Structure formats: structure tokens, C-alpha cells
C-alpha positions as a Python dict, from the first residue, in 0.01 Angstrom:
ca = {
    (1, 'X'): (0, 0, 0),
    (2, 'X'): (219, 271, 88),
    (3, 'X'): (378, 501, -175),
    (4, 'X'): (746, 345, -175),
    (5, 'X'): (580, -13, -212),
    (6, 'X'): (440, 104, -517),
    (7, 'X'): (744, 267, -637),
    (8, 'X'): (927, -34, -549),
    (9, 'X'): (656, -283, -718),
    (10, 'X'): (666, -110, -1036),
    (11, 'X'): (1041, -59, -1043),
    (12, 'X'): (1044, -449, -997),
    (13, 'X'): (790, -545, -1227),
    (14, 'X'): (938, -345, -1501),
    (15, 'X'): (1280, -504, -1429),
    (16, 'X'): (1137, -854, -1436),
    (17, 'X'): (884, -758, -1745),
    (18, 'X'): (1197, -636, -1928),
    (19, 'X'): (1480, -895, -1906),
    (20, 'X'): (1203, -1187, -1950),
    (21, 'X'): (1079, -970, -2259),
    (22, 'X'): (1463, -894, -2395),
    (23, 'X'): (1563, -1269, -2348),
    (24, 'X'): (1279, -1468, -2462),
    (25, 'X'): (1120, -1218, -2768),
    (26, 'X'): (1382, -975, -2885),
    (27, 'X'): (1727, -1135, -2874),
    (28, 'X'): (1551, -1499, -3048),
    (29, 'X'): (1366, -1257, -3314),
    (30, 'X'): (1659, -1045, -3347),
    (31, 'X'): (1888, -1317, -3501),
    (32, 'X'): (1573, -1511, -3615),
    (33, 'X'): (1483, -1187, -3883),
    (34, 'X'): (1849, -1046, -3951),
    (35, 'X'): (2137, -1225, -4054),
    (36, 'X'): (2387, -1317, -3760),
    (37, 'X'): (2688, -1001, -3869),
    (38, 'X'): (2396, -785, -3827),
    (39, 'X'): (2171, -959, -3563),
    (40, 'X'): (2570, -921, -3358),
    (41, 'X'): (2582, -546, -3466),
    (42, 'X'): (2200, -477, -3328),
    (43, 'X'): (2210, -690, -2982),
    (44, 'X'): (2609, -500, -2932),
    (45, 'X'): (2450, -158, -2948),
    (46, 'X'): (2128, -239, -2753),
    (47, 'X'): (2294, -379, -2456),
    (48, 'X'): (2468, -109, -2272),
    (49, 'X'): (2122, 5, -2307),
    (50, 'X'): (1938, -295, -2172),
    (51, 'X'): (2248, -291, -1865),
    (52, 'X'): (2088, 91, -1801),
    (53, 'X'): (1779, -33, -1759),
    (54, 'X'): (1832, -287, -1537),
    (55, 'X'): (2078, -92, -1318),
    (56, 'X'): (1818, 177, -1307),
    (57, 'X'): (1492, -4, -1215),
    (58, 'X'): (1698, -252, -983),
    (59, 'X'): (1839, 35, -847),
    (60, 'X'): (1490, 252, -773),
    (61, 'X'): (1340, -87, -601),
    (62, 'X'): (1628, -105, -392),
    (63, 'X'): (1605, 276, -281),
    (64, 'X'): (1246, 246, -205),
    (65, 'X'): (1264, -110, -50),
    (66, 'X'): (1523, 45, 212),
    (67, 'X'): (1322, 148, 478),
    (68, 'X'): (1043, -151, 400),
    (69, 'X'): (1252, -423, 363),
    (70, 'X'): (1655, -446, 408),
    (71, 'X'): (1662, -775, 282),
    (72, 'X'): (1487, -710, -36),
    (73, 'X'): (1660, -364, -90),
    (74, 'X'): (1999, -559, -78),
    (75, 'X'): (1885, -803, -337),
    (76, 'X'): (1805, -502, -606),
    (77, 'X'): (2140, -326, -467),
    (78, 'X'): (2320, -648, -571),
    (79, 'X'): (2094, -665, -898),
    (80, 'X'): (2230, -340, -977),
    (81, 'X'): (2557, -356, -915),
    (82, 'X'): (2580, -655, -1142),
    (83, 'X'): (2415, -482, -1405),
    (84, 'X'): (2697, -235, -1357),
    (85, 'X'): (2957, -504, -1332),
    (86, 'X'): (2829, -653, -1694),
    (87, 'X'): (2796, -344, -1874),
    (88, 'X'): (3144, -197, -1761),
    (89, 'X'): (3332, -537, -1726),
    (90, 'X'): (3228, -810, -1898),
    (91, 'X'): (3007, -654, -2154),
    (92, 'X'): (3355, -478, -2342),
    (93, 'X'): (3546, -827, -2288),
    (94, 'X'): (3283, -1024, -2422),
    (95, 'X'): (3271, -786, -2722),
    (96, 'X'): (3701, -740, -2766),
    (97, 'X'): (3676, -1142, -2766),
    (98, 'X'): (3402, -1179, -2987),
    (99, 'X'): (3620, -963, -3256),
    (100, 'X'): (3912, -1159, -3195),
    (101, 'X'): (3726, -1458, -3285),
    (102, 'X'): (3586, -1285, -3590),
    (103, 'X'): (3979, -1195, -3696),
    (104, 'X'): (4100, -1555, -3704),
    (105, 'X'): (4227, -1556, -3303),
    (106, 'X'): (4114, -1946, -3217),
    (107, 'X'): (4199, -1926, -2885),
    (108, 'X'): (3961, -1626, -2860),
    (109, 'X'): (3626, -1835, -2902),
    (110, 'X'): (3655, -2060, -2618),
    (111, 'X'): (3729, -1745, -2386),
    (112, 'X'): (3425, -1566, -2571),
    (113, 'X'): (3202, -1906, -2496),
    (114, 'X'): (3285, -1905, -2122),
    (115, 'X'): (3310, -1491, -2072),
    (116, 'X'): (2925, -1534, -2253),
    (117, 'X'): (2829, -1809, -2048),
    (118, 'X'): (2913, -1608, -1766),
    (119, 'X'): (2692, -1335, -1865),
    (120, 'X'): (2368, -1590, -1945),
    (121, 'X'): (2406, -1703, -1573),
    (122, 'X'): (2430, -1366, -1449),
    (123, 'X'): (2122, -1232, -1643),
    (124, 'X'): (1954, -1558, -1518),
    (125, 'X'): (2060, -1467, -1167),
    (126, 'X'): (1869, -1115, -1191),
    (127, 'X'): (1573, -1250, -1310),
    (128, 'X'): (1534, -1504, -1015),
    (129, 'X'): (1640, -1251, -756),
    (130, 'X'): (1369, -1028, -912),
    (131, 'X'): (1114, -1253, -931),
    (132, 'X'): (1196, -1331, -540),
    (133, 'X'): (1144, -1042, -464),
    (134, 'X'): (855, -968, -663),
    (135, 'X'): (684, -1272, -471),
    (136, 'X'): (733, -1075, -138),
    (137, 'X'): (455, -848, -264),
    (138, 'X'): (194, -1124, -284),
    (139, 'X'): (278, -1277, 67),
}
């Protein structure tokens, strides 16, 4: 295995390893253990965080899939680039809705249901395009 298909695997395991982990053990636990104003507060701060991470390991597999694999390198690129999308876009709307909810604004919550929904699929979306391409290492 060359040195960029390491680079890459890691960079794609970690991205894989890390939404999986965030969605099925942290964000369950978080508003399992705290109560839901603060479980909201905790998962708010940690995102643009968790958006970083995924833009930034999508974002080294798709620079060191490039010259091994176009097709995979564009399925990181896009990874990224939604990562980017949801932390600079949809991340803040989600949030401005969510407090216009809180503040008595009922037409707010349906918006906030949909613009969330939204974000589920996307974050979905990553993990399947990661996990494809983390299956091209064992072919």
C-alpha cells in the first residue's frame, strides 16, 4: 500500500469511525444524561466542531485519493463540501429556528423539523458515501 492510500484509509476510517460514533453514542447519551435545555446547549456548541472534523478528514481522503482514484476523491470532495454547506448554512438556520420555536414562533417548529430533517439525511448521506468508499480498500 502506497503512502497516499494510507493517508487516504485513515482519513476515511476516522471520518466513518467518527460520525457513526457522534450519531449512535454521543448525541443518544447526550440527551439521555442531561436534561433536553442543556443536552440543546451541549450538541449546539459541539457541532461546528463535529462539521470541522468531517470537512477536514473528508477533505485529506479526497486530496490523497486524487491521483489514486478520481472517482473516490470526488466523493470525499463532495463529503466535504457538504460538511461545509451544513456548518455555514444550515447549521445557523437550524439553530435561529430552533430559538424561534423556543420564543413562542409556531410556525418556526415545522421549518425547524424539515431544516433538521434535512440535516439527518445529509449526515446519513456522508456516512454511506464514506463507507463506499471505504469498501474500495478491501476490493
Amino acid at each position: 500500500m502506497t503512502l497516499l492510500a494510507l493517508i487516504a484509509l485513515v482519513a476515511v476510517a476516522l471520518l466513518l469511525g467518527g460520525m457513526v460514533f457522534f450519531a449512535a453514542l454521543v448525541a443518544p447519551l447526550v440527551f439521555r444524561v442531561l436534561p433536553v435545555e442543556q443536552g440543546g446547549q451541549f450538541v449546539r456548541a459541539l457541532f461546528p466542531r463535529y462539521y470541522v472534523f468531517v470537512l477536514g478528514t473528508a477533505a485529506a481522503a479526497a486530496v490523497a485519493l486524487f491521483p489514486l482514484s478520481k472517482p473516490d476523491a470526488g466523493i470525499m470532495a463532495a463529503t466535504a463540501g457538504l460538511a461545509w454547506w451544513l456548518r455555514q448554512s444550515l447549521m445557523p438556520r437550524i439553530n435561529a429556528l430552533s430559538d424561534r420555536a423556543k420564543a413562542g414562533d409556531t410556525a418556526a417548529q415545522p421549518e425547524f423539523d424539515r431544516a433538521h430533517r434535512l440535516s439527518v439525511i445529509a449526515n446519513l448521506l456522508q456516512m454511506v458515501a464514506a463507507a463506499v468508499v471505504l469498501a474500495g480498500f478491501v476490493t
